Coordinates of C-alpha atoms and ligand atoms in Angstrom, one line a residue:
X1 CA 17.7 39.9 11.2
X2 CA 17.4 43.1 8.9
X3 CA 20.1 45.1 10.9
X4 CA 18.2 48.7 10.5
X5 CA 15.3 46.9 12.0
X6 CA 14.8 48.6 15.8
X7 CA 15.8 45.3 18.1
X8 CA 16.1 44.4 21.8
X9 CA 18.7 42.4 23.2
X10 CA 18.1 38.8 25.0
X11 CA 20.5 38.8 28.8
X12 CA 22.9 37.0 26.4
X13 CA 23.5 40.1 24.3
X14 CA 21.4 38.2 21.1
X15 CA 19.5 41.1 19.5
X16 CA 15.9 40.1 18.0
X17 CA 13.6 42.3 16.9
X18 CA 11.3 44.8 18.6
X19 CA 8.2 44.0 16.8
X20 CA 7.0 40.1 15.2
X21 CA 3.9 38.6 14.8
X22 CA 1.4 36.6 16.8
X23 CA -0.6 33.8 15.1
X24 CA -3.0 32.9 18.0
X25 CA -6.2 31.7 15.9
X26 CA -4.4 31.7 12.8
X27 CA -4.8 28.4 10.8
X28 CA -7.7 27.4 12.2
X29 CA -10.3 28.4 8.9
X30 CA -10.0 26.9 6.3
X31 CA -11.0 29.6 4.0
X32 CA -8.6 32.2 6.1
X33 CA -5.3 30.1 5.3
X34 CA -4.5 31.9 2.3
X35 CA -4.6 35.5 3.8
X36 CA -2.8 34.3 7.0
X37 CA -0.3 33.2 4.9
X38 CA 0.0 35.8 2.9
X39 CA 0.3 38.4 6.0
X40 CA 2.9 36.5 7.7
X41 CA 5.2 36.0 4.8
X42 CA 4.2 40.3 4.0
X43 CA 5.4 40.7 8.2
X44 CA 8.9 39.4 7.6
X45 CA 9.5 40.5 4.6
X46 CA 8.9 44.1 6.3
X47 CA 11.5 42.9 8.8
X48 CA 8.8 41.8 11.8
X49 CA 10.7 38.1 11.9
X50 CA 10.3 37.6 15.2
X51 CA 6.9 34.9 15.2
X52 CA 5.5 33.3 17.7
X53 CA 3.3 30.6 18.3
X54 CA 2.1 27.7 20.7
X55 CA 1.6 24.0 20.2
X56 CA -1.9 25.0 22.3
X57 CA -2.9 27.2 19.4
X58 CA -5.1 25.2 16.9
X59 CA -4.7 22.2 18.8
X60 CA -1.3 22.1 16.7
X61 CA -3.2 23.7 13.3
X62 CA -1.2 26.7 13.9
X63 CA 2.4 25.1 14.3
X64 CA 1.1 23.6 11.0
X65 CA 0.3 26.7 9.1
X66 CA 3.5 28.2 10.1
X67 CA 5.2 25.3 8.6
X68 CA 3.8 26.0 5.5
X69 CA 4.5 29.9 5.7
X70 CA 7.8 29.7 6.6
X71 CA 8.9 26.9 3.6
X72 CA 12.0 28.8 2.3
X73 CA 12.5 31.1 5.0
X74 CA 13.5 29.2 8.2
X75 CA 16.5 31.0 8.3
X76 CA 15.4 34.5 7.9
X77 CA 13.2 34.2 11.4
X78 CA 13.0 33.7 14.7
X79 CA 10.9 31.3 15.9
X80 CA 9.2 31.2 19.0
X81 CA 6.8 28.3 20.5
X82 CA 4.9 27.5 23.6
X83 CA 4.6 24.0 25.1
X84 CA 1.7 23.0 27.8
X85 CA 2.1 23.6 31.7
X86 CA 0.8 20.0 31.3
X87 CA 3.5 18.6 29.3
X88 CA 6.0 20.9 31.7
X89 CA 7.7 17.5 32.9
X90 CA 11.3 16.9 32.3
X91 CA 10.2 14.4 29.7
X92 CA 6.9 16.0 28.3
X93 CA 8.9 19.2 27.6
X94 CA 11.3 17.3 24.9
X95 CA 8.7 15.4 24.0
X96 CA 6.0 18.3 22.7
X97 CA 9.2 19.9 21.8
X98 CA 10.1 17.0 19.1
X99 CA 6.1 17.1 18.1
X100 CA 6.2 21.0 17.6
X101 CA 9.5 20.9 15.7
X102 CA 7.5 18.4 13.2
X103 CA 4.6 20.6 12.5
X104 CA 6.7 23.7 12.1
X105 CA 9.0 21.4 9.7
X106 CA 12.3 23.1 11.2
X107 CA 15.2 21.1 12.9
X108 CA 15.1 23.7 16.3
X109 CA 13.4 26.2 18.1
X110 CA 14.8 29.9 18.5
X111 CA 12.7 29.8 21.5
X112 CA 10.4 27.9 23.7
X113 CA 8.5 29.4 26.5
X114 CA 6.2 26.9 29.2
X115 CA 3.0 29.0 28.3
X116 CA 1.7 30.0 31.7
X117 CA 2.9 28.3 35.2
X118 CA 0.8 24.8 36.1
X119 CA 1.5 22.0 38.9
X120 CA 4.9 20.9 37.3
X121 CA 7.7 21.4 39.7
X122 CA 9.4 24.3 37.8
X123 CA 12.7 22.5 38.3
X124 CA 11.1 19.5 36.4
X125 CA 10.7 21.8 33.3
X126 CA 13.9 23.6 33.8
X127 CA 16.1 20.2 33.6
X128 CA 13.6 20.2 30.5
X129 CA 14.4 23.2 28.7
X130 CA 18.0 22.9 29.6
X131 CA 18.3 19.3 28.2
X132 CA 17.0 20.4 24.6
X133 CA 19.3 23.7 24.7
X134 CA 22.0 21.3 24.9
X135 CA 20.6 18.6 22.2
X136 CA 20.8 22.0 20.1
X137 CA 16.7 21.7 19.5
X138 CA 16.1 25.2 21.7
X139 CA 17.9 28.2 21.2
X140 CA 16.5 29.9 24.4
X141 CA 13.9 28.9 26.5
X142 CA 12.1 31.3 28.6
X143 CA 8.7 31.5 30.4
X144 CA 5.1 32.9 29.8
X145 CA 2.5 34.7 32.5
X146 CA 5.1 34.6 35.0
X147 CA 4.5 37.4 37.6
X148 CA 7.2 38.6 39.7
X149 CA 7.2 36.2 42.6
X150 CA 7.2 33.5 39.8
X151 CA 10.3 35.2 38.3
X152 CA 11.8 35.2 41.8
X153 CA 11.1 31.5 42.3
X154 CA 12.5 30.5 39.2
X155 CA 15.8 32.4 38.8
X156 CA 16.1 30.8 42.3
X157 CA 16.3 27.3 41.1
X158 CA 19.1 25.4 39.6
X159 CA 19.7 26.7 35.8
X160 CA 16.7 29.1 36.1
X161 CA 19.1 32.3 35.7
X162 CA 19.1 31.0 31.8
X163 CA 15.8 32.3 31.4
X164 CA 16.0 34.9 28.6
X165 CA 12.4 36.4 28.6
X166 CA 9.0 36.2 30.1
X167 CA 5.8 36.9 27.5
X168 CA 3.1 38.8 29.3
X169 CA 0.2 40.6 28.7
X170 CA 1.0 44.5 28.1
X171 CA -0.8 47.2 26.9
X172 CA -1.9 50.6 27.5
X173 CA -5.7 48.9 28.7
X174 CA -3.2 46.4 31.1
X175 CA -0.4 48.7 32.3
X176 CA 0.1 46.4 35.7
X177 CA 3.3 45.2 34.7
X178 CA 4.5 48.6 35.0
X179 CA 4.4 49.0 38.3
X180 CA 7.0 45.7 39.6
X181 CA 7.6 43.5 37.0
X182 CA 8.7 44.9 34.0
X183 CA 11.2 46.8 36.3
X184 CA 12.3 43.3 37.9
X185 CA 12.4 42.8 34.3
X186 CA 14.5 45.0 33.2
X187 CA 17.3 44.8 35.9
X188 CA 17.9 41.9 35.2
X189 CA 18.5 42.9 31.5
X190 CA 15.4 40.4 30.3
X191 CA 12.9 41.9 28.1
X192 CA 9.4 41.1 27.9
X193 CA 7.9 40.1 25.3
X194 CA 4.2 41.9 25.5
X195 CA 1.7 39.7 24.0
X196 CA -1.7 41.3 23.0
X197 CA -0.4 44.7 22.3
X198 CA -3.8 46.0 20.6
X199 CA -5.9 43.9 23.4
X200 CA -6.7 41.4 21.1
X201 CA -8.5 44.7 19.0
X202 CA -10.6 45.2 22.5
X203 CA -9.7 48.9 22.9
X204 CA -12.3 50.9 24.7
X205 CA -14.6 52.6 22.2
X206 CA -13.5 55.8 22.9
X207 CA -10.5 57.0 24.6
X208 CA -7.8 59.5 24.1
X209 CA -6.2 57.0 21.6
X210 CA -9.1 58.3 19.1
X211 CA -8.2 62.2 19.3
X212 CA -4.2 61.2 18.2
X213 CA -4.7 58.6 16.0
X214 CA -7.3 61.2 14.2
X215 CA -4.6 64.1 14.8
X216 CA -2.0 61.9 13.5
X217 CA -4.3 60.2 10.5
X218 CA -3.1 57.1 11.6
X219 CA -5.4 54.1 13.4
X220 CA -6.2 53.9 16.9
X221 CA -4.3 50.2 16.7
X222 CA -1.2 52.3 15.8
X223 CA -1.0 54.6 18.7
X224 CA -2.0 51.9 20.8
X225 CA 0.8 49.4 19.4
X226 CA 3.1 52.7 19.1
X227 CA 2.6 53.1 22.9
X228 CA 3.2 49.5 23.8
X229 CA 6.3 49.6 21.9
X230 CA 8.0 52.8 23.1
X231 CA 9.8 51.9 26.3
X232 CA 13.2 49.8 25.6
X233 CA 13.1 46.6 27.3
X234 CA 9.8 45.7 25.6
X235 CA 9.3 44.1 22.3
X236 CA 5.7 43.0 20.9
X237 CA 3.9 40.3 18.9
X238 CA 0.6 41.9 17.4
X239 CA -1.6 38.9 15.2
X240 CA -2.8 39.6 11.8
X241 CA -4.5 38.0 8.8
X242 CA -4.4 40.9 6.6
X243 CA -1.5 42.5 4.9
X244 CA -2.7 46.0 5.0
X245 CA -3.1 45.3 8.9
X246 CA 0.9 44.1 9.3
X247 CA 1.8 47.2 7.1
X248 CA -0.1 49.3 9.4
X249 CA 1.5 47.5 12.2
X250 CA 5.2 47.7 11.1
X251 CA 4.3 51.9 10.4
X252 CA 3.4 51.6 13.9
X253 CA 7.1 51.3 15.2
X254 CA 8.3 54.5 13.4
X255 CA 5.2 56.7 15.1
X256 CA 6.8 58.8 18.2
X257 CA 4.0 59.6 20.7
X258 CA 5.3 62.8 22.3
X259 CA 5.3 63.7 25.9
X260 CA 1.8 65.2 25.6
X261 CA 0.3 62.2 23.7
X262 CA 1.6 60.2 27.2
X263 CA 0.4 62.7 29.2
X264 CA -3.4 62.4 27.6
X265 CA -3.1 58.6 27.5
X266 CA -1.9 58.4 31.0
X267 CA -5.2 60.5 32.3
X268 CA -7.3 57.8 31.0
X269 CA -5.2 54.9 31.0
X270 CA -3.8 55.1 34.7
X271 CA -0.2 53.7 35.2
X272 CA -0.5 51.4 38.6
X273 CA 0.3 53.2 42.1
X274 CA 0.4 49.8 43.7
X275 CA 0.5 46.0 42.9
X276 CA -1.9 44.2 40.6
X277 CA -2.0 40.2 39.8
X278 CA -0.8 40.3 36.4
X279 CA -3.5 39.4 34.1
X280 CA -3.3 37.0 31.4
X281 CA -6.0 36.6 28.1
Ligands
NAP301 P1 -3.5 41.5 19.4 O1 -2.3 41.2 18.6 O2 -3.5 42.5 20.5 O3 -4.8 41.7 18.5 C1 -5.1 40.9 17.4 C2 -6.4 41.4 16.9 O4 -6.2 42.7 16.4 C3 -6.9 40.6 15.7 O5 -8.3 40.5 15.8 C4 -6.5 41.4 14.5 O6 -7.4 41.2 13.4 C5 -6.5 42.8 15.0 N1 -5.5 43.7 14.4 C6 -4.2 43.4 14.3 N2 -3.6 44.5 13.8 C7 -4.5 45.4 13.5 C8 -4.5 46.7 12.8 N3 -3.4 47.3 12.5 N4 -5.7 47.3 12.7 C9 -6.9 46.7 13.1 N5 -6.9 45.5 13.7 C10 -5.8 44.9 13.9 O7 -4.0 40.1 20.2 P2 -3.5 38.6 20.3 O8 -3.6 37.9 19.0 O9 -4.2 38.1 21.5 O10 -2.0 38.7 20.8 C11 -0.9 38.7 19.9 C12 -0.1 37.4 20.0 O11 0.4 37.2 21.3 C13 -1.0 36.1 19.8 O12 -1.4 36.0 18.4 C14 -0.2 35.1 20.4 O13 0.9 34.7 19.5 C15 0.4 35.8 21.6 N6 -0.4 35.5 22.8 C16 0.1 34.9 23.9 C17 -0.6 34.6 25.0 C18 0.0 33.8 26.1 O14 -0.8 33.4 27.1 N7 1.3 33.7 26.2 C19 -2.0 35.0 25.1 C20 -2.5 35.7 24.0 C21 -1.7 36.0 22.9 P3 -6.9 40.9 11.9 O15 -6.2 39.5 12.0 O16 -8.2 40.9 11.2 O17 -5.9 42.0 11.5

């Protein structure tokens, strides 16, 4: 990792960085390969290393791309997959693990996250996770659309306090998280990892986001992804197939929204005053 690049630290003191890249939806056109490509290879270059994936995305055409992206470069990211609540098994796990490791042409995983919580015993997966750590194929392993009771039932089982994140959905449209778990979260020194920081570009047509991004001559995406990005224990994956999109993105972590810029935000964009489900996309 670049070592100016802003970074957050894993409970094991490993520091990765703030901001990578999502590919959900990348490598599945054909005539968009090129340009995914492209911006991937444009993201790390600009330092945003951190890229993550899922061996759901594509129905493995995703896994695939990457593999192609990263020829040369293994070394230079960190690289995050996702297996199946289905394949959650003690067995399954190593299993989709050894199948996402071929697509992705790499030896081992950075990390590898059960991609939301299915019928699996969670010690099953667990025992899973913890096998391949020690067969050197994972890194870390951590867990995806957990919510807090889900944390709390997993760091209660054997090996579970090895978890080093959980990827959820954060952003200032789904500020939830605020309001139990990213502080469960965070005292427990585990950051999360916020997963469609722009909403999957499904911000609200008009909001206070458009008055600073036009004050600030920057895009709404930027305030928005410079919002999700400014409190400590969370780092963020935003997708994109277009260069001038990840340059925007990676301008996006040097933008400071000042206290008034939160205050407008947080009059149209209310921070929870009680518990809601988390919500996943
Ligand atoms: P996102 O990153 O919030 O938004 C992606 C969309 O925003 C794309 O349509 C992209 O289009 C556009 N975009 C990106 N940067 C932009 C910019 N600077 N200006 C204008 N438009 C911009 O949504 P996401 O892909 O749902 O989430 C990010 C990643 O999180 C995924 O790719 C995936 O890796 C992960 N994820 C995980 C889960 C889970 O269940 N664990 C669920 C959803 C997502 P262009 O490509 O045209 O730029």
């Amino acid at each position: 990792m670049t070592t100016d690049f802003p970074s957050v630290a894993l409970p094991d003191g490993e520091r990765i960085p703030k901001l990578g890249q999502g590919t959900w939806e990348m490598g599945e056109r054909q005539t968009q390969r090129a340009a995914d490509i492209a911006a991937l290879r444009t993201g790390i270059e600009l330092g945003m290393t951190l890229i993550d994936t899922a061996e759901m995305y594509g129905d493995g055409a995703t896994e695939s791309l990457l593999g192609e992206a990263l020829a040369g470069l293994r070394d230079d990211v960190f690289l995050v997959s996702k297996v199946y609540p289905h394949n959650g098994s003690r067995r399954g796990v190593q299993a989709a693990c050894e199948q996402s490791l071929k697509r992705l042409r790499t030896d081992r995983l950075d990390l590898y996250l059960l991609h939301w919580r299915g019928s699996v015993p969670l010690e099953e997966t667990v025992a899973g996770f913890e096998a391949l750590r020690r067969a050197g194929k994972i890194r870390h392993w951590g867990v995806s659309n957990f919510d807090t009771d889900d944390m709390e039932e997993l760091v209660g089982i054997a090996g579970g306090e090895h978890c080093a994140t959980n990827q959820i959905l954060y952003n200032v449209a789904r500020r939830g998280p605020e309001f139990d778990l990213l502080p469960w979260l965070a005292d427990r020194s585990m950051p999360a990892m916020a997963y469609s920081p722009i909403d999957h570009a499904r911000l609200p047509k008009r909001s206070p986001l458009d008055d600073i991004a036009e004050a600030r001559g920057v895009s709404v995406f930027q305030v928005a992804l410079a919002w999700t990005l400014r409190q400590p224990g969370v780092f963020a994956i935003p997708k994109s197939g277009r260069v001038e999109h990840v340059r925007d993105n990676r301008r996006a972590l040097d933008l400071r929204l000042t206290e008034s810029e939160c205050a407008q935000i947080d009059a149209h964009f209310r921070p929870p005053r009680s518990k809601r489900p988390l919500e996943m996309l």
